[in-house]
Structure formats: C-alpha cells, structure tokens
Coordinates of C-alpha atoms in Angstrom, one line a residue:
M22 CA -1.8 69.9 -37.3
K23 CA -2.7 69.4 -33.7
I24 CA -6.2 68.2 -33.2
K25 CA -8.1 70.8 -31.3
K26 CA -10.0 68.6 -28.9
A27 CA -9.3 68.0 -25.2
I28 CA -9.3 64.9 -23.1
R29 CA -11.5 66.1 -20.3
T30 CA -10.7 64.0 -17.2
L31 CA -14.1 63.1 -15.7
W32 CA -13.3 61.1 -12.6
L33 CA -16.7 59.4 -12.7
A34 CA -16.0 57.9 -16.1
V35 CA -13.2 55.5 -15.7
P36 CA -12.5 54.3 -12.2
A37 CA -14.2 50.9 -12.7
V38 CA -11.7 50.0 -15.3
L39 CA -8.8 51.5 -13.4
W40 CA -9.4 49.6 -10.3
A41 CA -10.1 46.4 -12.1
V42 CA -6.4 45.8 -12.8
S43 CA -4.7 47.6 -9.9
S44 CA -7.0 45.9 -7.3
C45 CA -7.1 42.3 -8.5
N46 CA -10.2 41.5 -10.5
V47 CA -13.1 42.7 -8.4
M48 CA -14.3 46.2 -7.6
D49 CA -15.8 46.5 -4.2
T50 CA -17.5 49.8 -4.6
Q51 CA -20.4 50.9 -6.8
P52 CA -21.2 49.9 -9.5
F53 CA -21.2 46.3 -8.2
E54 CA -19.5 44.9 -11.2
S55 CA -16.2 43.1 -11.8
Y56 CA -13.8 43.4 -14.7
D57 CA -11.4 40.6 -15.5
E58 CA -8.1 41.2 -17.0
A59 CA -9.1 40.3 -20.5
T60 CA -11.9 42.9 -20.4
V61 CA -9.5 45.7 -19.6
W62 CA -6.6 44.7 -21.9
G63 CA -8.7 42.9 -24.6
S64 CA -9.6 46.1 -26.5
K65 CA -7.9 49.5 -27.2
A66 CA -10.9 51.4 -25.8
T67 CA -10.7 49.8 -22.3
A68 CA -6.9 49.8 -22.2
D69 CA -6.9 53.5 -23.1
A70 CA -9.2 54.2 -20.2
F71 CA -6.6 52.7 -17.8
V72 CA -3.8 54.7 -19.6
T73 CA -5.9 58.0 -19.3
G74 CA -6.2 57.6 -15.6
T75 CA -2.5 56.9 -15.2
I76 CA -1.6 59.9 -17.4
S77 CA -3.6 62.1 -15.0
D78 CA -2.1 60.7 -11.9
V79 CA 1.5 60.8 -13.1
M80 CA 1.5 64.1 -14.8
Y81 CA -0.5 65.9 -12.1
G82 CA 2.7 65.8 -10.1
Y83 CA 4.2 68.5 -12.3
V84 CA 1.4 71.0 -11.7
N85 CA -1.2 72.5 -9.4
G86 CA 0.6 73.2 -6.0
N87 CA 4.0 72.4 -7.5
Q88 CA 3.8 75.3 -9.9
T89 CA 3.7 77.7 -7.0
T90 CA 5.4 75.9 -4.1
W91 CA 8.7 75.5 -6.0
E92 CA 8.5 79.1 -7.3
E93 CA 8.4 80.3 -3.6
R94 CA 11.7 78.5 -3.1
T95 CA 13.3 80.9 -5.6
G96 CA 13.5 84.7 -5.8
N97 CA 10.4 84.7 -8.1
S98 CA 7.7 84.6 -5.4
V99 CA 7.1 84.9 -1.7
H100 CA 4.5 83.3 0.5
S101 CA 2.1 85.7 2.3
N102 CA 2.8 83.9 5.6
G103 CA 6.6 84.0 5.1
T104 CA 8.8 81.1 4.0
G105 CA 9.4 77.7 5.5
G106 CA 12.6 75.9 6.4
F107 CA 13.4 74.9 2.8
V108 CA 14.7 78.3 1.7
R109 CA 16.7 78.6 4.9
D110 CA 18.2 75.1 4.3
E111 CA 16.8 73.9 7.6
M112 CA 15.7 70.5 6.4
D113 CA 17.3 67.4 7.8
R114 CA 18.0 64.0 6.3
Y115 CA 14.4 62.8 7.1
D116 CA 12.9 65.4 4.8
G117 CA 10.6 64.1 2.1
S118 CA 10.6 67.0 -0.3
G119 CA 12.3 64.8 -3.0
G120 CA 9.1 62.8 -3.5
F121 CA 10.6 59.4 -2.9
G122 CA 8.5 56.3 -3.9
D123 CA 5.2 56.7 -5.7
F124 CA 5.3 52.9 -6.2
G125 CA 1.6 52.6 -6.9
N126 CA 1.9 54.7 -10.0
I127 CA 5.1 53.0 -11.0
R128 CA 3.2 49.7 -10.9
R129 CA 0.5 51.2 -13.1
C130 CA 3.1 52.2 -15.7
N131 CA 4.6 48.7 -15.7
L132 CA 1.2 47.1 -16.0
I133 CA 0.6 49.1 -19.2
I134 CA 3.9 48.0 -20.6
E135 CA 3.5 44.3 -19.7
K136 CA -0.2 43.8 -20.4
A137 CA -0.2 45.7 -23.7
A138 CA 2.6 43.4 -24.9
E139 CA 0.9 40.3 -23.6
Y140 CA -2.4 41.1 -25.3
S141 CA -0.9 41.9 -28.7
G142 CA -2.8 39.7 -31.2
N143 CA -5.3 38.9 -28.5
G144 CA -7.7 41.9 -28.6
L145 CA -5.0 44.4 -29.4
S146 CA -3.4 44.8 -32.8
E147 CA 0.3 44.9 -33.0
S148 CA 0.3 48.6 -33.7
E149 CA -2.1 49.2 -30.8
S150 CA 0.1 47.2 -28.5
R151 CA 3.2 49.1 -29.5
E152 CA 1.5 52.4 -28.9
L153 CA 0.3 51.4 -25.4
V154 CA 3.8 50.1 -24.5
A155 CA 5.2 53.4 -25.7
K156 CA 2.8 55.4 -23.5
G157 CA 3.7 53.2 -20.5
K158 CA 7.4 53.9 -21.0
F159 CA 6.8 57.6 -21.5
L160 CA 4.8 57.8 -18.2
R161 CA 7.5 55.8 -16.4
A162 CA 10.2 58.1 -17.5
A163 CA 8.1 61.2 -16.6
L164 CA 7.3 59.8 -13.2
Y165 CA 10.9 58.9 -12.4
Y166 CA 12.2 62.3 -13.7
R167 CA 10.5 64.0 -10.8
Q168 CA 12.6 62.0 -8.4
A169 CA 15.8 62.2 -10.6
R170 CA 15.9 66.0 -10.5
T171 CA 15.3 66.1 -6.7
M172 CA 17.2 63.2 -5.3
G173 CA 19.3 62.0 -8.3
R174 CA 18.6 58.4 -7.4
F175 CA 15.5 56.3 -7.1
V176 CA 14.3 52.7 -6.9
W177 CA 14.2 51.6 -10.5
V178 CA 11.3 49.2 -11.0
D179 CA 10.9 48.0 -14.6
R180 CA 8.4 45.2 -14.1
V181 CA 5.2 44.4 -12.2
L182 CA 6.6 43.1 -8.8
S183 CA 5.7 39.9 -7.1
P184 CA 5.8 39.0 -3.4
A185 CA 9.3 37.6 -4.0
D186 CA 10.6 41.1 -4.7
T187 CA 9.9 42.2 -1.1
T188 CA 11.5 41.5 2.3
A189 CA 10.4 42.1 5.8
N190 CA 11.7 45.6 5.5
G191 CA 10.2 46.4 2.1
L192 CA 11.5 46.2 -1.4
A193 CA 14.5 44.0 -2.0
L194 CA 15.5 46.3 -4.9
P195 CA 18.2 48.9 -4.4
T196 CA 18.3 52.6 -5.4
T197 CA 20.2 53.5 -8.6
K198 CA 24.0 53.9 -8.0
S199 CA 24.4 57.3 -9.5
T200 CA 22.7 60.1 -11.4
T201 CA 24.2 58.6 -14.6
E202 CA 22.4 55.4 -14.1
S203 CA 19.1 57.2 -13.3
Y204 CA 19.1 59.4 -16.3
T205 CA 20.3 56.6 -18.6
Y206 CA 17.1 54.7 -17.7
L207 CA 14.9 57.7 -18.4
I208 CA 16.5 58.5 -21.7
K209 CA 16.3 54.9 -22.8
D210 CA 12.6 54.7 -22.0
L211 CA 11.9 57.8 -24.0
Q212 CA 14.0 56.9 -26.9
E213 CA 12.2 53.5 -27.1
A214 CA 8.8 55.2 -26.7
I215 CA 9.0 58.0 -29.2
P216 CA 8.8 56.1 -32.5
D217 CA 5.6 54.3 -31.4
L218 CA 3.8 57.3 -29.9
P219 CA 1.1 58.9 -32.1
E220 CA 2.5 61.5 -34.4
T221 CA -0.3 63.8 -33.3
A222 CA -2.7 63.6 -30.4
V223 CA -5.6 65.4 -28.9
S224 CA -4.6 68.1 -26.5
G225 CA -3.8 66.3 -23.3
G226 CA -2.8 63.1 -25.1
L227 CA 0.7 61.7 -25.5
S228 CA 2.4 62.3 -28.8
R229 CA 5.9 62.2 -30.3
D230 CA 6.2 65.9 -29.8
A231 CA 5.6 65.3 -26.1
G232 CA 8.2 62.5 -26.0
N233 CA 10.8 64.7 -27.7
A234 CA 10.0 67.7 -25.5
F235 CA 10.5 65.7 -22.3
L236 CA 13.6 64.0 -23.8
S237 CA 15.2 67.4 -24.4
E238 CA 14.6 68.5 -20.8
I239 CA 15.6 65.2 -19.2
A240 CA 18.8 65.0 -21.3
L241 CA 19.6 68.6 -20.4
Q242 CA 19.0 68.1 -16.6
G243 CA 21.0 64.8 -16.7
A244 CA 23.9 66.4 -18.5
A245 CA 24.3 69.0 -15.7
Y246 CA 24.9 66.2 -13.2
E247 CA 27.0 64.0 -15.5
P248 CA 30.7 63.9 -14.5
D249 CA 32.0 62.3 -17.7
Q250 CA 32.5 65.0 -20.4
T251 CA 31.9 62.7 -23.3
K252 CA 28.6 61.5 -21.9
R253 CA 27.6 65.1 -21.1
K254 CA 28.2 66.2 -24.6
E255 CA 26.2 63.2 -25.9
W256 CA 23.2 64.2 -23.8
L257 CA 23.5 67.9 -24.7
H258 CA 23.5 67.0 -28.4
L259 CA 20.5 64.8 -27.7
A260 CA 18.7 67.7 -26.0
V261 CA 19.2 69.8 -29.2
S262 CA 18.2 67.1 -31.7
A263 CA 15.1 66.2 -29.6
V264 CA 13.7 69.7 -30.0
D265 CA 14.5 69.7 -33.7
N266 CA 12.4 66.6 -34.0
I267 CA 9.3 68.4 -32.7
K268 CA 7.1 68.7 -35.8
N269 CA 3.6 69.8 -34.9
S270 CA 4.1 72.6 -32.5
S271 CA 4.8 76.3 -32.9
L272 CA 4.9 79.5 -30.8
A273 CA 1.6 81.3 -30.2
S274 CA 1.4 84.9 -31.0
S275 CA -0.3 85.8 -27.8
Y276 CA 1.7 84.5 -24.8
G277 CA -0.9 85.2 -22.1
N278 CA -3.8 83.6 -23.9
I279 CA -2.3 80.1 -23.9
F280 CA -2.6 79.9 -20.1
T281 CA -6.3 80.9 -20.1
E282 CA -9.5 79.8 -21.7
Q283 CA -8.8 82.2 -24.6
D284 CA -6.4 79.8 -26.3
S285 CA -6.4 76.6 -24.2
Y286 CA -5.8 74.4 -27.3
S287 CA -3.0 76.4 -28.8
S288 CA -0.6 74.7 -31.2
E289 CA 2.1 75.7 -28.7
L290 CA 0.7 73.5 -26.0
I291 CA 2.4 70.1 -26.3
F292 CA 1.0 68.5 -23.2
C293 CA -1.6 69.8 -20.7
I294 CA -3.9 68.3 -18.1
Y295 CA -7.5 69.4 -18.7
R296 CA -10.2 69.7 -16.1
N297 CA -13.9 70.1 -16.8
K298 CA -16.1 72.4 -14.8
A299 CA -18.6 69.5 -14.6
N300 CA -16.5 68.2 -11.7
T301 CA -14.0 71.0 -11.0
T302 CA -14.4 74.1 -8.9
T303 CA -12.0 77.0 -8.3
E304 CA -10.9 76.1 -4.8
G305 CA -9.3 73.0 -6.2
I306 CA -7.2 74.9 -8.8
A307 CA -4.2 76.2 -6.8
P308 CA -2.7 78.3 -9.7
M309 CA -5.9 80.4 -9.5
Q310 CA -7.3 80.2 -6.0
N311 CA -3.9 80.7 -4.3
V312 CA -2.9 83.8 -6.3
M313 CA -6.1 85.8 -5.8
P314 CA -6.3 88.3 -3.0
N315 CA -9.1 88.5 -0.4
T316 CA -10.5 91.9 0.6
N317 CA -13.7 93.9 0.0
N318 CA -15.4 97.3 0.2
D319 CA -16.2 96.9 3.9
V320 CA -12.5 96.8 4.6
L321 CA -11.9 99.8 2.3
N322 CA -14.7 101.9 3.9
R323 CA -13.3 101.3 7.4
S324 CA -9.8 102.3 6.4
G325 CA -10.6 105.0 3.9
Y326 CA -8.5 103.3 1.3
G327 CA -9.6 103.0 -2.3
P328 CA -10.9 103.3 -4.9
L329 CA -13.9 101.1 -4.0
F330 CA -14.6 98.0 -6.1
Q331 CA -17.5 98.3 -8.5
T332 CA -18.5 94.6 -9.2
N333 CA -20.0 91.7 -7.3
G334 CA -21.3 93.9 -4.5
G335 CA -17.9 95.3 -3.8
Q336 CA -16.5 91.8 -3.3
P337 CA -14.7 90.8 -6.6
F338 CA -11.7 89.4 -4.7
I339 CA -12.4 86.5 -2.4
G340 CA -9.5 84.2 -3.2
W341 CA -7.1 82.5 -0.8
L342 CA -3.8 84.0 -1.8
W343 CA -0.5 82.5 -0.6
W344 CA 1.9 83.5 -3.4
A345 CA 2.8 86.9 -5.0
P346 CA 5.5 87.8 -7.4
T347 CA 8.6 89.7 -6.2
Q348 CA 10.3 92.9 -7.4
N349 CA 13.3 90.6 -8.2
L350 CA 11.1 88.9 -10.9
I351 CA 9.7 92.2 -12.1
D352 CA 13.2 93.6 -12.6
E353 CA 13.8 90.9 -15.3
Y354 CA 11.1 92.2 -17.7
E355 CA 12.7 94.7 -20.0
V356 CA 11.2 98.0 -21.1
I357 CA 11.6 99.5 -24.6
D358 CA 13.7 102.6 -24.3
E359 CA 11.9 105.6 -26.0
A360 CA 15.2 106.9 -27.4
T361 CA 16.9 103.8 -28.7
Q362 CA 13.9 101.5 -29.1
Q363 CA 15.9 98.7 -27.6
G364 CA 15.0 96.5 -24.6
V365 CA 16.7 97.7 -21.3
R366 CA 16.1 97.2 -17.6
W367 CA 13.3 99.4 -16.4
D368 CA 15.4 101.8 -14.3
E369 CA 18.0 102.2 -17.1
S370 CA 15.6 103.5 -19.7
T371 CA 15.9 107.0 -21.0
Q372 CA 12.4 107.9 -19.9
F373 CA 13.0 106.8 -16.4
R374 CA 16.4 108.4 -16.0
N375 CA 15.1 111.7 -17.3
H376 CA 12.4 111.9 -14.7
V377 CA 13.6 110.0 -11.6
T378 CA 16.4 110.6 -9.1
I379 CA 17.6 107.4 -7.3
T380 CA 19.0 107.6 -3.8
Q381 CA 20.3 104.8 -1.6
G382 CA 18.6 104.1 1.6
A383 CA 15.1 105.0 2.9
P384 CA 12.9 108.0 2.1
A385 CA 11.5 110.2 4.9
W386 CA 8.0 108.8 4.4
A387 CA 9.0 105.1 5.0
T388 CA 7.6 103.9 8.3
E389 CA 10.0 103.5 11.2
G390 CA 9.6 99.8 11.3
E391 CA 10.3 99.3 7.6
A392 CA 13.1 101.8 7.0
D393 CA 15.7 99.1 7.5
E394 CA 14.1 97.1 4.7
V395 CA 14.7 99.8 2.1
L396 CA 17.4 99.3 -0.5
F397 CA 16.9 102.5 -2.5
H398 CA 14.2 105.0 -3.2
G399 CA 13.3 107.2 -6.1
T400 CA 11.7 110.7 -6.5
V401 CA 9.9 111.8 -9.7
T402 CA 10.3 115.3 -11.2
G403 CA 7.9 116.7 -13.7
D404 CA 4.2 115.9 -14.4
V405 CA 4.6 112.2 -14.8
S406 CA 3.6 109.1 -12.8
V407 CA 6.3 106.8 -11.5
S408 CA 4.0 103.8 -12.3
D409 CA 3.9 104.9 -16.0
L410 CA 7.6 105.1 -16.1
M411 CA 8.1 101.7 -14.5
Y412 CA 5.3 99.7 -16.2
K413 CA 4.5 101.0 -19.6
N414 CA 6.1 99.6 -22.8
R415 CA 7.4 96.5 -20.9
D416 CA 8.0 93.1 -22.4
A417 CA 4.5 91.8 -23.4
R418 CA 4.9 88.9 -21.0
F419 CA 4.9 91.3 -18.1
Q420 CA 1.3 92.5 -18.7
A421 CA 0.3 88.9 -19.4
S422 CA 1.8 87.6 -16.2
I423 CA 1.7 90.3 -13.6
V424 CA -0.8 92.7 -12.0
H425 CA 0.8 96.0 -11.1
D426 CA -0.2 99.4 -9.8
D427 CA -2.4 101.5 -12.1
D428 CA -3.6 98.4 -13.8
T429 CA -7.1 96.9 -14.6
W430 CA -8.0 93.4 -13.3
W431 CA -11.4 91.8 -13.2
N432 CA -12.8 95.1 -14.6
E433 CA -11.5 96.9 -11.5
E434 CA -9.1 99.8 -11.3
I435 CA -6.2 98.4 -9.3
R436 CA -4.3 100.7 -7.0
L437 CA -1.2 99.3 -5.3
T438 CA 0.1 102.5 -3.8
V439 CA 0.1 103.2 -0.1
N440 CA -3.6 103.1 1.0
G441 CA -4.6 101.6 -2.4
N442 CA -7.4 99.0 -2.8
L443 CA -5.1 96.0 -3.1
W444 CA -2.1 97.5 -1.2
R445 CA -0.1 95.0 0.7
K446 CA -1.4 96.3 4.0
V447 CA -5.0 96.9 2.9
N448 CA -6.4 94.4 5.5
G449 CA -4.7 96.2 8.4
G450 CA -1.2 94.6 8.2
L451 CA 0.9 92.1 6.4
G452 CA -0.3 88.5 6.3
P453 CA -2.7 86.0 4.9
H454 CA -4.3 86.4 1.5
I455 CA -2.9 89.7 0.4
G456 CA 0.3 89.9 -1.6
L457 CA 3.3 91.1 0.3
T458 CA 5.0 92.8 -2.7
N459 CA 2.4 95.0 -4.2
Y460 CA 2.2 92.7 -7.2
Y461 CA -0.1 89.8 -8.1
F462 CA 0.1 86.9 -10.6
R463 CA -2.2 87.2 -13.6
K464 CA -0.8 84.3 -15.6
G465 CA -3.0 81.2 -15.7
V466 CA -6.0 82.9 -14.1
Y467 CA -9.2 82.2 -16.1
N468 CA -12.0 84.7 -16.5
V469 CA -14.3 82.8 -14.2
Q470 CA -17.7 84.3 -13.8
P471 CA -18.8 85.9 -11.6
R472 CA -15.5 85.6 -9.7
I473 CA -13.0 83.1 -8.3
L474 CA -14.8 81.8 -5.2
A475 CA -14.9 78.4 -3.5
G476 CA -17.6 76.4 -5.2
T477 CA -17.5 78.2 -8.5
P478 CA -17.3 75.7 -11.4
S479 CA -14.5 76.2 -13.9
D480 CA -12.7 74.5 -16.7
Y481 CA -8.9 74.6 -16.4
H482 CA -5.8 73.4 -18.2
Y483 CA -2.5 72.9 -16.5
V484 CA 0.4 73.5 -18.8
V485 CA 3.0 70.8 -18.4
M486 CA 5.0 71.1 -21.6
R487 CA 4.9 73.6 -24.5
Y488 CA 7.0 74.6 -27.5
G489 CA 8.5 77.7 -25.9
R490 CA 9.9 75.7 -23.1
A491 CA 11.4 73.1 -25.5
L492 CA 13.1 75.9 -27.5
L493 CA 14.8 77.2 -24.4
N494 CA 16.0 73.7 -23.6
K495 CA 17.7 73.7 -27.0
A496 CA 19.2 77.2 -26.4
E497 CA 20.7 76.1 -23.1
A498 CA 22.2 72.9 -24.5
I499 CA 23.8 75.0 -27.3
L500 CA 25.3 77.4 -24.8
W501 CA 26.7 74.5 -22.7
L502 CA 28.2 73.0 -25.9
A503 CA 29.6 76.4 -27.0
G504 CA 31.6 76.5 -23.7
M505 CA 32.9 73.1 -24.5
G506 CA 34.0 74.0 -28.0
E507 CA 31.1 72.3 -29.8
G508 CA 28.4 74.9 -30.1
N509 CA 27.7 78.3 -31.7
V510 CA 26.7 81.2 -29.5
A511 CA 24.9 82.9 -32.3
D512 CA 22.7 79.8 -32.7
A513 CA 21.6 80.0 -29.0
V514 CA 20.9 83.7 -29.3
A515 CA 18.8 83.1 -32.4
V516 CA 16.7 80.5 -30.5
C517 CA 16.3 82.9 -27.5
N518 CA 15.2 85.6 -29.9
Q519 CA 12.2 83.5 -31.0
T520 CA 10.5 83.6 -27.6
R521 CA 11.8 87.2 -27.0
T522 CA 10.3 88.6 -30.2
V523 CA 7.2 86.5 -30.6
H524 CA 6.1 86.3 -27.0
G525 CA 7.9 89.4 -25.5
K526 CA 7.3 91.7 -28.6
L527 CA 10.8 93.0 -27.9
P528 CA 13.5 93.8 -30.5
P529 CA 15.9 90.9 -31.0
S530 CA 19.0 90.7 -28.8
T531 CA 22.4 91.3 -30.4
A532 CA 24.4 89.4 -27.7
S533 CA 27.5 88.1 -29.2
T534 CA 29.8 86.8 -26.4
L535 CA 29.2 83.6 -24.4
E536 CA 28.8 85.6 -21.2
D537 CA 26.2 88.0 -22.7
A538 CA 24.4 85.1 -24.3
W539 CA 24.1 83.3 -21.0
K540 CA 22.6 86.5 -19.4
L541 CA 20.1 86.9 -22.2
Y542 CA 19.1 83.2 -22.0
Q543 CA 18.7 83.2 -18.2
R544 CA 16.5 86.2 -18.2
E545 CA 14.5 84.8 -21.1
R546 CA 13.9 81.5 -19.4
R547 CA 13.1 83.1 -16.0
I548 CA 10.3 85.2 -17.4
E549 CA 9.1 82.9 -20.1
L550 CA 8.5 80.0 -17.7
V551 CA 7.5 81.7 -14.5
M552 CA 4.8 79.7 -12.7
E553 CA 5.6 76.6 -14.7
N554 CA 7.6 74.7 -12.2
D555 CA 10.9 75.4 -13.8
Y556 CA 13.1 78.1 -12.3
Y557 CA 14.4 76.1 -9.3
W558 CA 15.5 73.2 -11.4
S559 CA 17.1 75.6 -13.9
L560 CA 19.1 77.3 -11.1
L561 CA 20.5 73.9 -10.1
R562 CA 21.7 73.2 -13.7
W563 CA 23.3 76.7 -13.9
G564 CA 25.0 76.2 -10.5
K565 CA 26.4 72.9 -11.8
H566 CA 27.7 74.7 -14.9
G567 CA 29.2 77.6 -13.0
G568 CA 31.2 80.3 -14.7
P569 CA 28.9 82.6 -16.8
A570 CA 25.9 80.6 -15.7
N571 CA 26.4 81.4 -12.0
Y572 CA 28.1 84.8 -11.6
G573 CA 31.6 83.3 -12.2
A574 CA 31.4 80.7 -9.4
E575 CA 33.1 77.3 -9.7
P576 CA 30.9 74.4 -11.0
G577 CA 28.8 73.1 -8.2
G578 CA 29.3 76.3 -6.1
K579 CA 26.8 78.3 -4.1
I580 CA 23.8 79.4 -6.1
R581 CA 23.5 83.1 -5.6
E582 CA 19.9 83.3 -6.8
L583 CA 18.8 80.9 -4.0
T584 CA 20.3 83.2 -1.4
V585 CA 19.1 86.7 -2.4
S586 CA 16.3 88.3 -0.4
P587 CA 12.9 88.7 -2.0
T588 CA 12.0 92.3 -2.6
Y589 CA 8.8 94.4 -2.9
I590 CA 7.9 97.9 -4.1
E591 CA 6.1 100.7 -2.1
I592 CA 4.7 103.6 -4.1
T593 CA 3.2 106.8 -2.6
N594 CA -0.4 107.5 -3.2
D595 CA 0.5 110.5 -5.5
R596 CA 2.8 108.2 -7.5
K597 CA 5.7 110.7 -7.1
S598 CA 8.0 108.6 -5.0
F599 CA 8.7 104.9 -4.4
Y600 CA 11.2 102.6 -2.7
V601 CA 12.3 99.0 -3.2
G602 CA 12.8 97.0 0.0
E603 CA 13.4 93.5 1.3
V604 CA 10.5 91.3 2.4
T605 CA 11.2 90.5 6.0
H606 CA 7.7 89.3 7.0
G607 CA 7.9 85.7 8.1
N608 CA 11.7 85.7 8.0
A609 CA 11.4 85.7 4.2
R610 CA 14.8 87.4 3.6
T611 CA 16.8 84.7 5.5
R612 CA 17.8 82.4 2.8
A613 CA 20.6 79.8 2.6
F614 CA 22.0 77.3 0.1
R615 CA 24.6 74.7 1.3
E616 CA 26.2 73.7 -1.9
E617 CA 27.7 70.5 -0.5
R618 CA 24.3 69.0 -0.1
R619 CA 21.5 71.0 -1.8
Y620 CA 22.1 70.0 -5.4
L621 CA 20.4 66.7 -4.4
L622 CA 17.8 66.4 -1.7
P623 CA 18.0 63.4 0.7
I624 CA 16.5 60.0 0.2
P625 CA 14.4 60.1 3.4
Q626 CA 16.6 58.6 6.1
G627 CA 13.6 56.9 7.7
Q628 CA 13.2 54.8 4.5
I629 CA 16.9 53.8 4.6
E630 CA 16.7 52.9 8.3
R631 CA 13.8 50.6 7.5
N632 CA 15.4 49.2 4.4
P633 CA 19.2 49.4 4.0
N634 CA 18.8 48.5 0.3
L635 CA 17.9 52.1 -0.3
G636 CA 21.2 53.5 0.8
P637 CA 23.7 55.0 0.7
Q638 CA 22.4 58.5 1.6
N639 CA 23.1 61.4 -0.7
P640 CA 26.2 63.5 -0.1
G641 CA 25.9 66.0 2.7
W642 CA 22.9 64.5 4.3

C-alpha cells in the first residue's frame, strides 16, 4: 500500500545542505555555517536532504505554468489576451521554448550518482548507496526527457564536469546525434534505476512505480520518433511491460478529488510535488490563480448583469485568469443518451435532437462584429433549457474539470449566458482575467478559504504522474503495435474502458476496429489528462504515427488539431438559443503547423553560434 504521508517541501529546511555541495564547501549566507562533503554524503539523512531539493527543482519543470502554457498551444485552451507566436509558428531558430541546458540541475543529478557511490561503506550502507544512485539516475532521465520531447537532442552529461570539459566557448561536449541516441540514454538510466528504487514511497517520493510510469511514457514518446521499426517495436513493448510492472497504484473512484485537497494522497497518485501553506500562497500556484476570473458586484451593478454574488462582500472571484477551456475541448466529453443509455457527442443525443434545431451561420441576435465568428446556432423548442440539454448527464470528468452555465462554483450560482455574472464580456469587453469562451477550469482548484486571492495561504499538490496516465500510455502502445501486426485492438479498448468507466462513469466502449479504437483512445486521453501537460506531446506522437491517429495523414504530416481555431459558446439569457463561434480575440484563430520543422523545436541558434559543438541545427530551423 502507498504510505499516506507527504513530503512537504519547506524551503527553509534544507538549503544549507543543498548549497554545501553545489557551492564548494562553504555557505556564505545565514546561518553562518559550513558543511564539508563528508557531512552531506556521510549519512542517509543529509544525503536525502540534497536529493529532496533536487527532486523539487527537476520535477517542478513539469508543472505549474507548464500545465497551462502548453495547453494553450493546443485546441484545449485559449489565453484571455490572445495567443502568441508559438501557435502561429512564428518562432525563429533562436527561440528557447525547447528548454535547452539546465546544466545546474544536471550537475546535481550527477553529484547524487557519483557521491552516493563514493560514500558506499563510508557513512552509507550498500543498499542506501544503491537507492541514492537510482534516484539520481531517475532524476537525470526525467530532466533530460523535457528536452528530448521538445528538441529531440541535448548535451548528454553523465558525470560531474571539471574545467577540462570546457572551452572558451563553453562545453566541449556535443549534442546527441539523434533522437535514438537521446532516448536510449533515458531508457537505460530508468532501467538501471528501477530495481534499486524503493518499492513504495511517501507521496512525493521516488518509487519503482514512478520509475515504471516514466519509463512507459518515455519509451512511448521515443518510439514515435524512432525510424527503425525493430527498435520502435522494442520500445512499444517496453511501454506496455513498464505499466504492467506498476504494483502499488490503482484508479481512484472520484476523478476530481485527486486534484484537490479532498484526495491529495490517493493511491492513484504515483508522483506529485507538494507545497505547504506555511510557505505557499495562492498567487504562486498558477493552476489555481491563473484560471480564476476577476469581477465583482460593483461591476454587475453598473452593468445590470447578474445574479449578484452572495459571498465575500460580493467579491468571491479575484483571481488573475489567463486560461479558459474551449468549446473544442467541451465537445469531447460525451453525454449519456436518454434513449440508448450509451455515450454520444452532446449534439447527437436523443434529448438534444428532439428539442433543438441546428442552423449553419449566425442567428439574428449575434452582434454585428461577431456574426462572422459564428459556425452554427441552435434554437430550442419546448419548455426546456439549452444548458440542461448540453451539460446534464455528461462524462463525470466534465463536471470535475469544467465550470459551465447554470453551474454552482464557490457556493455561487454561475450564469454564463449573455449578461450573466461570469459572462465573457462581464467586465465591459473581452480581455484580461475573464474567460473568452464562457467556460472556466475547475480541475485542480482547491477550496481555499475565504477565496483565491494574492497572499492567501494554501497547501497544493501538483500532479506529475498517476496511474490513469500510465494506463493510457499502455493503451496507445498496444494500438501502435496492433497497426504493426503485434497488438490486439480489443486489449487497447479494454484499457481505455478502465478510465472511461471508473473516472468517466460512462458505459464501456464497444469499439472493434483499429480506426474506432484510435478515436476512442484519443478522446479518452484528451479529457482524462487535460491540464496535465500532455496533449501537445500526444499530438506530436499521433502526427508521427499518421493514418488513423491523424485523420488519415501520412506519418509526419500536418497535425490538424494544432491548426484548428479555438471555439466558444454564446447562450441567450433565456437559455433558448445559442451559437458556437471561433475565438478571434488576440488573433487566436490564426494557427499554423509547419510539419517540416515543428516536430522538433530548435536548439537555440545563439547557443550553436557561441559553441559549434552543439550543432547541427534541427531540421527546418
């Protein structure tokens, strides 16, 4: 069983030990004490302190802003100020989005590996030494994976460097020659680490389950970029077996709770980063602060919108919203059809079709400036609300992840119709700190009292890896293998049905063909892992696969999902009519994907110009 206890990272607790090794032997800030090497590595307790700090620094790169920034670069989310040049493919070869470098943390990983081995039998037992070496290798693989999936290649450093390893221009070491070499290093590190990692660990600690979960995803991503079919199959089989080797994790019955304080130590959570309210406030937690709107009763009273808010003096929402979910994402959450009791798309259900007439183009009530954004509109007949028809009986992950019209949030009645209290133009126009789409993210937002406001203390846990994600890695690897004659479609569907039925509370899918299984799987992964820094990287894999994974395109072709316009919904105040339109604010609907270069981002050209060892540049850049 997983031990239900968190490693709470208290930044005041360990820096003396951390700096002792990474900054020679003397610490020049308070407390005025020095720690020699033997003190740090001569006991498991002090060595663990160094490892704990390194875990936080390395793994933090997967979360916080990254959970939302990369989501915005897909069709799942849109920024309230519009999109940047990334989605329009306007970057140049000097762009640093790939995260090149991070040599300080690489050095820390290598220090753990080398010093733990050196002090075996000299303060550390043999088993303690092996465990610390394993943790160092895990962290090195996890750190380099962030660079592998962006740039494909990196400067592989597997030892603590000396001055002889540098030149006047920087490191004398080259970048890896290919994605094959890069992923081979990562897989080797993890395979060597897993046997010596603890079988179980406190939540936030490194365990064999964490090693296997990362191994499954790294092998899966590497296989997508692997040109040799034999090697690709090997890594896909490895992705499957790694998930099968996860022993102490299981799906939680309540999907939404595992992202909040209600089930923050769930057995589903394989690796998280925990923050303690003793030194954490909400403005430092991007997944909460930057998905919360900002408006109040003064605004509502001036405009005549409503209903008025009832809590915190009419100011329950004082967040700093940048990101909101799109209608594109909402379309993926199925609804249970009242006639067949099967999961279907919301606008294909019997209850919807019996009451709504769909017409292409804009309704008469659309404003003149927005009529050209409208894709289609619907009109309701009968005594029924369009919001009920759209939002009731959805996949359970919908309610856990999304705030919609006619919802309750923070004990407030939420109205996202025209002139509603959180309507996209409630503050007088589109723009900062109100969602552009008439939806908000609920997933991962703690019930912080009295409200999410700068300076409010809060615990938080960032979900980096969990069992539901690992299961979907396995399902995808099986589908790849099925297309290569070595996998069973039914096995992949069965894995997808685990998250679909347990988390989504939907009837199991009966998909039987490879094409239908891919559609099921892609929808499942998209909604299961929203806001978990996944969808962009999954789209790259699917584009590399091509065929049923990318709308019939050739492998390595244009990725359709990275070029579609983000969409929003507009509902009349009487909830009898609605339209779906494209988000044009901030040029958000202008999206491009140049397949000849965007499967790998550039190694920053400025780095190559300073140090030719880092070349050649990636294709297309």
